[in-house]
Coordinates of C-alpha atoms in Angstrom, one line a residue:
M1 CA -0.2 0.0 0.0
T2 CA 2.8 2.4 0.6
T3 CA 4.3 1.8 -2.7
W4 CA 1.0 2.3 -4.4
K5 CA 0.7 5.8 -2.7
I6 CA 4.2 6.8 -4.1
Q7 CA 3.4 5.8 -7.5
R8 CA 0.0 7.9 -7.1
R9 CA 1.3 11.3 -6.2
P10 CA 2.4 12.5 -9.5
C11 CA -1.1 11.7 -11.0
R12 CA -2.5 13.5 -8.2
A13 CA -0.2 16.8 -8.7
F14 CA -1.0 16.6 -12.6
G15 CA -4.8 16.1 -11.8
L16 CA -4.8 19.3 -9.6
L17 CA -2.7 21.2 -12.3
L18 CA -5.3 20.5 -14.9
L19 CA -7.9 21.7 -12.3
V20 CA -6.3 25.0 -11.9
I21 CA -6.1 25.6 -15.6
L22 CA -9.7 24.8 -16.2
S23 CA -10.7 26.8 -13.1
V24 CA -9.0 29.7 -14.5
L25 CA -10.4 29.3 -18.1
V26 CA -13.9 29.3 -16.5
L27 CA -13.7 32.2 -14.2
R28 CA -12.3 34.1 -17.2
R29 CA -15.7 33.7 -19.0
L30 CA -17.7 34.2 -15.7
D31 CA -18.2 37.2 -13.5
W32 CA -16.0 35.9 -10.5
R33 CA -17.9 38.2 -8.4
S34 CA -21.1 36.1 -8.7
L35 CA -19.6 33.6 -6.9
I36 CA -19.2 35.6 -3.7
S37 CA -21.9 35.1 -0.8
P38 CA -24.6 37.8 -1.5
W39 CA -24.2 38.7 2.0
L40 CA -20.9 40.4 1.2
R41 CA -21.2 41.0 -2.5
H42 CA -23.9 44.0 -1.9
R43 CA -21.8 45.3 0.8
R44 CA -19.6 47.9 -0.9
A45 CA -21.0 51.7 -0.2
G46 CA -22.0 51.2 3.5
L47 CA -23.6 54.1 5.3
H48 CA -23.1 57.4 3.3
T49 CA -24.8 60.5 2.7
N50 CA -27.0 61.5 -0.3
G51 CA -28.1 65.0 -0.1
Q52 CA -30.1 65.2 3.0
N53 CA -30.4 61.5 3.6
F54 CA -28.3 58.9 4.8
M55 CA -28.2 55.9 2.4
L56 CA -27.2 52.4 3.4
E57 CA -26.4 51.0 -0.2
D58 CA -29.0 52.0 -2.2
S59 CA -31.7 52.4 0.1
T60 CA -32.5 55.6 2.4
F61 CA -31.7 54.8 6.1
W62 CA -32.6 56.6 9.5
V63 CA -30.2 55.9 12.3
F64 CA -32.7 55.2 15.3
G65 CA -30.1 54.4 17.8
G66 CA -29.7 54.2 21.3
S67 CA -26.5 54.1 23.7
V68 CA -25.5 51.0 25.8
H69 CA -22.0 50.8 27.0
Y70 CA -21.0 46.9 27.5
F71 CA -18.4 47.8 30.3
R72 CA -21.4 49.1 32.4
V73 CA -23.5 45.9 32.1
P74 CA -22.7 42.2 33.2
K75 CA -21.9 40.4 30.1
A76 CA -24.7 37.7 30.9
Y77 CA -27.2 40.6 30.5
W78 CA -26.1 42.0 27.4
R79 CA -28.6 40.0 25.1
D80 CA -31.4 41.1 27.2
R81 CA -30.6 44.7 26.8
L82 CA -30.3 44.5 23.3
L83 CA -33.2 42.6 23.0
K84 CA -35.0 45.5 24.5
M85 CA -33.5 47.7 22.5
K86 CA -34.8 45.7 19.3
A87 CA -38.3 45.6 20.7
C88 CA -38.5 49.3 21.3
G89 CA -38.0 49.9 17.4
L90 CA -34.4 50.8 17.3
N91 CA -31.9 49.7 14.7
T92 CA -28.5 50.8 15.9
V93 CA -26.6 50.6 18.9
T94 CA -23.8 53.0 19.9
T95 CA -21.0 52.5 22.5
Y96 CA -17.9 53.9 23.8
V97 CA -14.7 52.0 24.1
P98 CA -13.0 53.0 27.5
W99 CA -8.9 52.9 26.8
N100 CA -8.3 53.2 30.6
L101 CA -10.0 49.9 31.0
H102 CA -8.6 48.0 28.0
E103 CA -5.1 49.0 28.6
P104 CA -4.8 49.1 32.6
Q105 CA -1.2 49.1 32.1
R106 CA 1.1 50.4 29.3
G107 CA 1.4 47.7 26.4
K108 CA -1.1 45.2 28.3
F109 CA -4.6 44.8 27.2
D110 CA -7.6 43.4 28.4
F111 CA -10.5 42.4 26.3
S112 CA -11.9 39.7 28.3
G113 CA -15.4 39.1 30.2
N114 CA -17.3 42.4 30.5
L115 CA -14.5 44.1 28.3
D116 CA -15.3 41.9 25.5
L117 CA -16.0 44.4 22.8
E118 CA -15.9 42.0 19.9
A119 CA -18.4 39.8 21.5
F120 CA -20.8 42.8 22.1
V121 CA -20.5 43.9 18.7
L122 CA -21.1 40.4 17.3
M123 CA -24.0 40.0 19.7
A124 CA -25.6 43.1 18.4
A125 CA -25.3 41.8 14.9
E126 CA -26.9 38.6 16.0
I127 CA -30.0 40.5 17.2
G128 CA -30.2 42.7 14.0
L129 CA -28.7 45.7 15.4
W130 CA -26.1 48.2 13.6
V131 CA -23.5 49.3 15.5
I132 CA -21.9 52.9 15.7
L133 CA -18.4 52.9 17.4
R134 CA -17.2 55.8 19.6
P135 CA -13.4 54.5 20.3
G136 CA -11.9 57.9 21.6
P137 CA -9.3 57.9 22.5
Y138 CA -11.1 60.5 24.9
I139 CA -14.5 59.5 25.6
C140 CA -16.1 61.5 28.4
S141 CA -18.9 59.1 29.3
E142 CA -18.9 60.2 33.1
I143 CA -16.0 57.9 33.5
D144 CA -12.5 58.6 35.1
L145 CA -10.4 60.8 33.0
G146 CA -12.8 60.6 30.3
G147 CA -11.8 56.9 29.5
L148 CA -8.1 57.8 29.3
P149 CA -5.7 55.8 31.3
S150 CA -4.1 57.4 34.5
W151 CA -0.7 56.2 33.7
L152 CA -0.4 59.2 30.9
L153 CA -0.1 61.4 33.9
R154 CA 3.1 59.7 35.3
D155 CA 4.7 62.3 32.7
S156 CA 4.6 65.6 34.4
D157 CA 4.7 67.5 31.0
M158 CA 1.7 65.4 29.6
R159 CA -1.1 67.3 27.5
L160 CA -4.0 65.3 26.8
R161 CA -6.0 65.6 24.0
T162 CA -3.1 67.2 22.0
T163 CA -0.5 66.2 19.4
Y164 CA 2.1 66.1 22.3
K165 CA 4.4 63.2 21.6
G166 CA 4.0 61.6 24.8
F167 CA 0.3 61.4 24.2
T168 CA 0.2 60.6 20.4
E169 CA 2.8 57.8 21.0
A170 CA 0.6 56.3 23.4
V171 CA -2.5 56.6 21.1
D172 CA -0.7 55.0 18.3
L173 CA 0.0 51.8 20.3
Y174 CA -3.5 51.7 21.8
F175 CA -5.2 52.2 18.1
D176 CA -2.9 49.7 16.6
H177 CA -4.4 46.9 18.9
L178 CA -8.0 48.3 19.1
M179 CA -8.5 48.6 15.3
S180 CA -7.0 45.1 14.7
R181 CA -10.0 44.1 16.4
V182 CA -12.5 46.7 15.0
V183 CA -11.5 46.5 11.4
P184 CA -13.2 43.1 10.8
L185 CA -16.3 44.0 12.5
Q186 CA -16.9 46.8 9.8
Y187 CA -19.8 46.7 7.7
K188 CA -17.8 46.4 4.2
H189 CA -16.2 43.4 5.9
G190 CA -19.5 41.8 6.7
G191 CA -19.6 43.3 10.0
P192 CA -22.6 45.5 11.8
I193 CA -20.2 48.6 12.3
I194 CA -21.6 51.1 9.8
A195 CA -20.2 54.4 11.3
V196 CA -17.3 55.4 13.7
Q197 CA -16.8 58.6 15.7
V198 CA -13.9 60.6 15.6
E199 CA -12.9 61.6 19.3
N200 CA -15.7 63.2 21.3
E201 CA -16.9 66.6 21.7
Y202 CA -13.3 68.2 21.0
G203 CA -15.1 71.5 20.1
S204 CA -15.6 72.2 23.9
Y205 CA -11.9 71.4 24.7
N206 CA -10.1 72.7 21.4
K207 CA -6.5 72.9 22.6
D208 CA -4.7 71.8 19.3
P209 CA -6.1 72.5 15.9
A210 CA -3.8 69.5 14.8
Y211 CA -5.4 66.9 16.8
M212 CA -8.6 65.9 15.0
P213 CA -6.8 65.5 11.8
Y214 CA -4.3 63.3 13.9
I215 CA -7.2 61.3 15.0
K216 CA -9.1 61.0 11.7
K217 CA -6.0 59.7 10.1
A218 CA -4.9 57.6 13.0
L219 CA -8.3 55.8 12.1
E220 CA -8.1 55.6 8.6
D221 CA -4.3 54.6 8.4
R222 CA -5.6 51.3 10.4
G223 CA -8.2 50.4 8.0
I224 CA -11.3 52.2 9.3
V225 CA -13.5 52.7 5.9
E226 CA -16.8 53.4 7.3
L227 CA -18.7 57.0 7.7
L228 CA -16.8 59.1 10.1
L229 CA -18.7 61.5 12.2
T230 CA -17.9 64.2 14.8
S231 CA -20.0 64.9 17.9
D232 CA -20.6 68.2 20.0
N233 CA -22.9 69.9 22.3
K234 CA -24.0 73.4 21.6
D235 CA -20.9 75.1 23.2
G236 CA -18.4 73.2 21.0
L237 CA -20.3 72.6 17.6
S238 CA -18.8 75.8 15.9
K239 CA -15.1 74.5 16.8
G240 CA -15.4 70.8 16.1
V241 CA -15.9 70.6 12.9
I242 CA -13.7 68.7 10.5
H243 CA -13.1 68.5 6.8
G244 CA -14.3 65.0 5.4
V245 CA -16.2 64.1 8.6
L246 CA -19.8 64.7 9.0
A247 CA -20.9 66.6 12.0
T248 CA -23.4 66.0 14.4
I249 CA -25.1 67.3 17.6
N250 CA -25.8 66.5 21.5
L251 CA -28.6 68.3 22.7
K252 CA -31.2 68.1 25.9
S253 CA -34.3 69.9 24.2
Q254 CA -35.7 70.6 21.3
H255 CA -35.1 74.3 21.8
E256 CA -31.8 73.2 20.7
L257 CA -33.0 72.0 17.3
Q258 CA -32.7 75.1 15.6
L259 CA -28.7 74.9 15.8
L260 CA -29.2 71.6 13.9
T261 CA -30.9 73.3 11.0
T262 CA -28.8 76.5 10.8
F263 CA -25.3 76.0 12.2
L264 CA -24.8 72.6 10.5
F265 CA -26.0 73.7 7.2
S266 CA -23.7 77.0 7.1
V267 CA -20.6 74.7 7.6
Q268 CA -21.7 71.6 5.6
R269 CA -24.7 72.5 3.4
V270 CA -27.2 70.0 2.5
Q271 CA -26.1 67.0 4.7
P272 CA -28.0 64.2 6.7
K273 CA -29.0 65.8 10.2
M274 CA -28.2 63.6 13.3
V275 CA -28.5 64.0 17.0
M276 CA -25.8 61.7 18.2
E277 CA -26.8 62.3 21.6
Y278 CA -30.5 63.3 22.7
W279 CA -30.3 63.2 26.4
T280 CA -33.0 61.1 28.1
G281 CA -31.9 62.0 31.6
W282 CA -28.8 62.9 33.6
F283 CA -25.9 61.7 35.6
D284 CA -26.1 62.2 39.5
S285 CA -23.3 63.4 41.7
W286 CA -22.8 62.6 45.5
G287 CA -24.6 65.3 47.6
G288 CA -27.0 66.4 44.8
P289 CA -30.3 65.7 43.6
H290 CA -31.3 62.4 41.6
N291 CA -31.9 63.9 38.3
I292 CA -35.3 63.2 36.6
L293 CA -36.6 64.1 33.0
D294 CA -40.2 63.6 32.5
S295 CA -41.3 61.1 29.9
S296 CA -43.8 63.1 28.3
E297 CA -41.1 66.0 27.6
V298 CA -38.6 63.1 26.1
L299 CA -41.5 61.8 23.7
K300 CA -42.2 65.4 22.5
T301 CA -38.4 65.9 22.0
V302 CA -37.9 63.1 20.1
S303 CA -40.8 63.3 17.9
A304 CA -40.0 66.8 17.2
I305 CA -36.2 65.8 16.3
I306 CA -37.4 63.0 14.0
D307 CA -40.1 65.5 12.4
A308 CA -37.1 67.8 11.6
G309 CA -35.9 65.3 9.4
S310 CA -33.0 64.1 11.8
S311 CA -31.7 61.1 12.7
I312 CA -31.3 60.3 16.5
N313 CA -29.4 58.4 19.1
L314 CA -30.9 58.2 22.6
Y315 CA -28.1 58.7 25.1
M316 CA -28.8 56.6 27.3
F317 CA -31.1 53.9 26.1
H318 CA -29.5 51.9 29.1
G319 CA -27.1 53.5 31.4
G320 CA -26.2 50.8 33.7
T321 CA -23.4 51.0 36.6
N322 CA -20.1 52.6 37.3
F323 CA -19.0 49.1 39.1
G324 CA -15.8 49.5 40.8
F325 CA -14.1 52.9 40.9
I326 CA -14.6 54.0 37.3
N327 CA -17.0 56.8 38.1
G328 CA -15.8 59.9 36.9
A329 CA -16.4 63.7 38.3
M330 CA -17.0 67.2 37.5
H331 CA -15.1 70.3 38.5
F332 CA -16.3 73.8 37.7
H333 CA -17.3 75.6 40.3
E334 CA -16.5 72.9 42.8
Y335 CA -15.6 69.3 42.6
K336 CA -18.4 66.9 42.4
S337 CA -17.7 63.2 42.4
E338 CA -20.2 61.1 40.3
V339 CA -22.1 58.3 42.0
T340 CA -21.9 54.5 41.5
S341 CA -25.3 54.5 39.6
Y342 CA -25.2 55.2 36.1
D343 CA -29.1 54.7 35.7
Y344 CA -29.3 58.0 34.2
D345 CA -32.9 58.2 34.4
A346 CA -32.7 56.5 30.8
V347 CA -35.0 54.4 29.0
L348 CA -34.1 51.2 30.7
T349 CA -33.3 51.4 34.6
E350 CA -30.1 50.6 36.1
A351 CA -31.2 46.7 36.4
G352 CA -32.7 46.7 33.1
D353 CA -36.4 47.3 33.9
Y354 CA -38.9 48.9 31.7
T355 CA -39.9 52.7 32.2
D356 CA -42.7 54.8 31.1
K357 CA -40.2 56.4 28.6
Y358 CA -39.8 53.0 27.1
K359 CA -43.6 52.3 26.9
K360 CA -44.0 55.8 25.0
L361 CA -41.0 55.4 22.8
R362 CA -41.8 52.0 22.0
E363 CA -45.2 52.9 20.8
F364 CA -44.0 56.0 18.9
F365 CA -40.9 54.2 16.9
G366 CA -43.7 51.4 16.3
S367 CA -45.8 53.9 14.8
I368 CA -43.1 54.7 12.2
S369 CA -41.4 51.4 11.8
G370 CA -43.6 50.2 8.9
G371 CA -44.1 47.0 10.6
P372 CA -44.8 45.0 13.9
L373 CA -42.0 45.2 16.5
P374 CA -40.8 42.2 18.4
P375 CA -42.3 41.3 21.8
P376 CA -40.4 43.2 24.6
P377 CA -38.5 40.3 26.9
A378 CA -39.8 39.4 30.1
L379 CA -38.5 41.5 33.1
L380 CA -35.5 39.6 34.9
P381 CA -37.0 38.6 38.3
K382 CA -35.7 40.4 41.6
T383 CA -35.5 39.5 45.2
A384 CA -34.9 40.7 48.6
Y385 CA -32.5 38.4 50.4
E386 CA -32.4 37.9 54.2
A387 CA -30.1 40.7 55.9
V388 CA -26.6 39.9 56.4
R389 CA -25.0 40.7 59.5
P390 CA -21.1 40.7 59.2
T391 CA -19.4 38.4 61.6
L392 CA -15.6 39.1 61.0
Y393 CA -13.6 42.4 60.7
L394 CA -10.3 43.5 60.2
S395 CA -8.9 47.0 61.0
L396 CA -7.1 48.9 58.4
W397 CA -4.3 49.0 60.8
D398 CA -4.2 45.5 61.5
A399 CA -4.2 44.7 57.4
L400 CA -1.3 47.0 56.8
Q401 CA 1.0 44.1 57.8
Y402 CA -0.6 41.8 55.0
M403 CA 0.1 44.3 52.3
E404 CA 2.8 44.7 50.0
E405 CA 5.9 46.5 51.5
P406 CA 5.3 50.4 51.9
I407 CA 7.1 52.8 49.6
N408 CA 9.5 54.7 51.4
S409 CA 10.0 58.4 50.3
E410 CA 11.2 61.6 51.6
T411 CA 8.2 63.5 50.2
P412 CA 4.6 62.3 49.2
V413 CA 4.3 61.0 45.7
N414 CA 1.2 61.2 44.2
M415 CA -0.9 58.2 43.3
E416 CA 0.1 57.9 39.5
N417 CA 3.8 58.1 40.2
L418 CA 3.9 55.5 42.7
S419 CA 6.4 52.8 41.9
V420 CA 3.8 49.9 41.8
N421 CA 1.8 48.0 38.8
D422 CA 4.7 47.2 37.1
G423 CA 5.7 50.8 36.7
N424 CA 2.4 52.1 36.1
G425 CA 1.3 53.8 39.2
Q426 CA -1.8 53.5 40.9
S427 CA -5.3 53.9 39.1
F428 CA -8.1 53.6 41.3
G429 CA -8.9 53.2 44.9
Y430 CA -7.1 54.6 48.3
T431 CA -3.4 55.6 49.2
L432 CA -2.4 55.9 52.7
Y433 CA 0.4 58.1 53.9
E434 CA 2.6 57.7 57.1
T435 CA 4.8 59.9 58.7
S436 CA 6.0 60.9 62.3
I437 CA 5.4 64.1 64.2
D438 CA 6.2 65.1 67.4
S439 CA 4.0 68.7 68.0
S440 CA 0.6 69.7 67.5
G441 CA -0.2 72.7 65.0
I442 CA -1.7 73.3 61.7
L443 CA -1.4 70.6 59.1
S444 CA -2.0 71.8 55.5
G445 CA -1.8 70.6 51.9
L446 CA -3.2 69.9 48.6
V447 CA -5.2 66.6 49.0
R448 CA -6.9 64.9 46.0
D449 CA -9.7 64.0 46.5
R450 CA -10.6 63.5 50.1
G451 CA -8.1 62.6 52.8
Q452 CA -8.9 61.5 56.4
V453 CA -6.5 62.5 58.9
F454 CA -5.3 60.2 61.8
V455 CA -3.3 60.8 64.8
N456 CA -2.1 57.1 65.3
T457 CA -5.5 55.5 64.9
V458 CA -7.7 58.3 66.0
S459 CA -9.8 60.1 63.1
I460 CA -9.4 64.0 63.7
G461 CA -10.9 65.1 60.3
F462 CA -10.6 65.5 56.6
L463 CA -8.6 67.2 54.3
D464 CA -10.4 67.9 50.8
Y465 CA -11.2 70.8 48.2
K466 CA -12.8 73.0 50.5
R467 CA -10.9 72.0 53.7
R468 CA -7.3 72.8 53.0
K469 CA -6.1 73.2 56.8
I470 CA -6.8 71.1 59.8
S471 CA -5.8 71.3 63.5
I472 CA -3.7 68.6 65.0
P473 CA -4.5 68.3 68.8
L474 CA -1.9 68.5 71.5
I475 CA 0.2 65.0 71.5
Q476 CA 3.1 63.7 73.8
G477 CA 6.1 62.4 72.1
H478 CA 6.3 60.8 68.7
S479 CA 3.0 60.0 67.2
T480 CA 2.1 58.8 63.9
L481 CA 0.4 60.9 61.3
R482 CA -1.7 59.3 58.9
I483 CA -3.9 60.4 55.8
L484 CA -5.9 57.9 54.0
V485 CA -6.5 59.6 50.8
E486 CA -9.5 58.6 48.2
N487 CA -9.3 59.1 44.6
C488 CA -13.0 59.9 44.1
G489 CA -13.2 60.1 40.5
R490 CA -10.9 61.9 37.9
V491 CA -12.6 64.7 36.1
N492 CA -14.1 63.4 32.7
Y493 CA -15.0 66.7 30.8
G494 CA -13.6 70.2 31.1
D495 CA -10.4 72.1 30.8
N496 CA -8.6 70.5 33.7
I497 CA -7.8 67.0 32.7
D498 CA -4.4 67.5 32.8
D499 CA -4.5 68.4 36.5
Q500 CA -6.1 65.2 37.9
R501 CA -3.5 63.4 39.7
K502 CA -4.6 62.0 42.9
G503 CA -3.3 61.5 46.4
L504 CA -1.1 64.3 48.3
I505 CA -0.2 66.6 45.5
G506 CA 3.2 68.2 46.6
N507 CA 4.2 69.0 50.1
I508 CA 2.0 68.3 53.4
Y509 CA 3.1 71.0 56.0
L510 CA 2.8 71.1 59.7
N511 CA 3.0 74.8 61.0
N512 CA 4.2 75.6 57.4
S513 CA 7.1 73.2 57.5
P514 CA 7.2 70.5 55.2
L515 CA 6.7 66.7 56.5
K516 CA 9.4 64.3 55.7
N517 CA 10.0 60.5 55.6
F518 CA 7.0 58.9 54.5
R519 CA 5.6 55.4 53.9
I520 CA 3.1 55.1 51.4
Y521 CA 0.6 52.3 51.0
S522 CA -1.2 51.7 47.5
L523 CA -4.6 50.2 48.2
D524 CA -6.1 50.0 45.0
M525 CA -8.5 47.1 46.4
K526 CA -8.4 44.8 43.4
E527 CA -9.0 41.1 43.6
S528 CA -5.4 40.5 44.1
F529 CA -5.5 43.0 47.2
F530 CA -8.0 40.6 49.1
Q531 CA -6.0 37.2 48.5
R532 CA -3.6 38.5 50.9
F533 CA -6.3 38.1 53.7
S534 CA -6.4 34.6 54.7
A535 CA -8.8 33.1 57.0
N536 CA -6.9 33.3 59.8
V537 CA -6.2 36.9 59.9
W538 CA -10.3 37.9 60.5
N539 CA -11.4 38.6 64.0
P540 CA -15.0 38.6 65.3
V541 CA -16.5 42.2 64.9
P542 CA -16.0 44.0 68.3
D543 CA -18.9 46.1 70.2
A544 CA -17.1 49.1 68.9
P545 CA -15.2 48.5 65.8
I546 CA -12.0 50.8 65.0
V547 CA -12.3 52.2 61.5
P548 CA -11.7 52.1 58.6
A549 CA -12.1 48.3 58.3
F550 CA -13.1 45.3 56.3
F551 CA -16.0 43.6 57.3
L552 CA -16.9 40.1 56.2
G553 CA -20.0 38.5 56.1
A554 CA -21.8 35.6 54.1
L555 CA -24.9 35.8 52.0
S556 CA -26.6 32.2 51.7
I557 CA -28.7 31.7 48.5
D558 CA -30.8 28.2 48.2
L559 CA -32.1 28.4 44.8
S560 CA -30.9 30.1 41.4
P561 CA -29.6 33.5 42.5
L562 CA -31.8 36.8 41.1
D563 CA -31.0 40.4 41.1
T564 CA -31.1 42.7 44.3
F565 CA -30.3 45.7 45.7
M566 CA -28.1 46.2 48.7
E567 CA -28.9 48.8 51.2
L568 CA -26.6 50.0 53.7
K569 CA -28.4 51.9 56.3
G570 CA -26.5 52.8 59.4
W571 CA -23.2 52.7 57.2
E572 CA -21.2 55.9 56.4
K573 CA -19.2 55.6 53.1
G574 CA -17.2 52.9 51.7
V575 CA -17.2 50.2 49.1
V576 CA -18.9 46.8 48.8
F577 CA -17.3 43.6 47.3
I578 CA -19.4 40.5 46.4
N579 CA -17.3 37.3 45.5
S580 CA -14.5 39.9 44.7
Q581 CA -16.7 41.9 42.4
N582 CA -16.4 45.4 43.3
L583 CA -20.1 47.0 43.3
G584 CA -18.9 50.3 43.8
R585 CA -19.0 53.0 46.3
Y586 CA -21.9 53.8 49.0
W587 CA -22.0 57.2 50.7
N588 CA -25.0 58.1 53.0
I589 CA -25.2 61.8 51.5
G590 CA -27.2 60.3 48.9
P591 CA -28.9 60.6 46.4
Q592 CA -27.9 56.9 45.8
E593 CA -29.5 54.8 48.6
T594 CA -28.9 51.4 47.1
L595 CA -26.2 49.4 45.0
Y596 CA -27.2 47.2 42.2
L597 CA -26.3 43.4 42.8
P598 CA -26.6 41.4 39.6
G599 CA -27.7 37.8 40.1
T600 CA -25.3 36.8 37.4
W601 CA -22.5 37.7 40.0
L602 CA -24.0 35.3 43.0
D603 CA -23.8 31.8 43.4
Q604 CA -26.1 29.2 44.7
G605 CA -24.7 28.6 48.3
I606 CA -22.4 31.0 50.1
N607 CA -21.6 34.2 48.7
Q608 CA -18.8 36.5 50.3
V609 CA -19.5 39.8 51.1
V610 CA -16.7 42.1 52.0
V611 CA -17.6 45.8 53.1
F612 CA -14.7 48.6 53.5
E613 CA -16.3 51.0 55.9
E614 CA -14.2 54.5 56.3
E615 CA -16.2 56.1 59.2
M616 CA -19.0 54.2 61.0
A617 CA -20.2 50.4 60.6
G618 CA -23.6 49.7 60.6
P619 CA -25.1 46.3 62.2
V620 CA -26.5 44.8 59.1
I621 CA -26.6 44.9 55.3
R622 CA -30.0 44.4 54.1
F623 CA -31.3 43.7 50.4
T624 CA -34.5 45.2 48.6
E625 CA -36.1 44.5 45.3
T626 CA -36.3 47.9 44.2
P627 CA -34.0 50.8 44.4
Y628 CA -34.9 54.3 45.8
L629 CA -34.5 56.2 42.4
G630 CA -37.7 58.3 42.4
R631 CA -38.9 57.0 39.0
N632 CA -42.0 54.9 37.6
Q633 CA -41.6 51.8 36.0
Y634 CA -43.9 49.8 34.2
L635 CA -44.2 45.7 33.3
S636 CA -45.1 44.6 30.1

């Protein structure tokens, strides 16, 4: 048999050669393009403009879009949210891409789990939705530093969102990686991405006229071939236009529609009109009100936008949650940190439930869709679990012995420039500064954003944006001064993004003399942080626990886990972790009073609950089926 195979090989080769020759002869007489799948053969023009209309290939196309950020929604719930979008009569999902989450360390990328952009885009296609991608590099999005990675700020000369070499080199490396994933997902390559946004609201920033052309070229050079868009609010529209890119507008009311028809016409003549962000609600800040926009007002504005001949994207259709420490902040007249919930008073609630806005918009889009809409999916069930009473406890001061060795420095070092995280500094969480003092007096310095001051283990107050000085009481002999500084969120919008370094900024002074010789602990509270706490380091919760401290309890679930909301009445301020997942911050100043806990992050059986409390511990952690958000819902 072996000999026979050897003898046959020349014949096989000759046969293959004849087959190739015959194929060439046949293809010369046939149109080879007729052999390509019709699904790809008709994808030539993509989304483009023709006078005042969008066209998708040869057909007039209206963008009826809604924003959903994959990184703010548990991956297991993506399908639920996208099906609800489809059932509302929308045809396009838009999403930002957060650079800071995808490249947490320079040159090390993460597109796994909740950050699996490609899976999200392909799922949208499977459900029948087109995609508009908003890859930044800056995205605003009420996320820390507008989505820019904090390690950029290790460069003291950094000029973000400009053609400063240190910034563009980092963008180029990031885009090299990101676009290798995005390019195959474009419409002309058979994917659902029909348009790509060039940066975000740059007209409001406008610090470098060469920057937007650089970003446009960076996208095109890496294979982006779909329609390019810009997006600006009324304050930045006049400065955000770039040649060869379609300008779109962001707005909150129909009174701003006049800008759409007058200014845009003056700069780009007859082109399709699009509201890239119609704000269906607004985000909340700690200590402020919960923002609500009436559903009738939303319907009226959406109707007016479409009656004006404009395409539309609802920002947000579904907001989701600022899990972990990713929330941003605003700082104009005063610094305001944004809350954990990104509910946004959007069309779907933070937990994906229907609202009165959804009901009215579904009826509206159904009336203009030309066909019946798919039925809305059933709501995911919620439950209120039995309260959890933490039984174990570890004070921060006792926990320090299990941390990595502190950094010793003659002067304070800000969070971003700490020699941690493989030389990338610390992005999120807390930083603890310790030094010795031997006298009382006035302590002063620049703290970003909130520093709790201790003499030994006794809290004596806070330093922050409003309180730049604090009185140190009488002490005897040498004492340990400790300042626990929290990054409450870097500014995500405005001119001061270059100044968002956190921790102690420069020297800290006692009676106008700079303090020296610091021990600095990086308390990033990532999953690896808690792996240092073995079972035998925990102690029973005392009657009067010393805080800050970690509190450990167990949530027992007998049946399949369901969504719920954590209620921390009696607790003051801190962070909650469930099975190592960081649910985000809580703070009794409101307006947020509960933390969303997705059932998909729970296990049947025992679930570990860890609370890091900064100021005053409560007795129990309660659960409820409904959050306090001051909004109406309806069930379909």
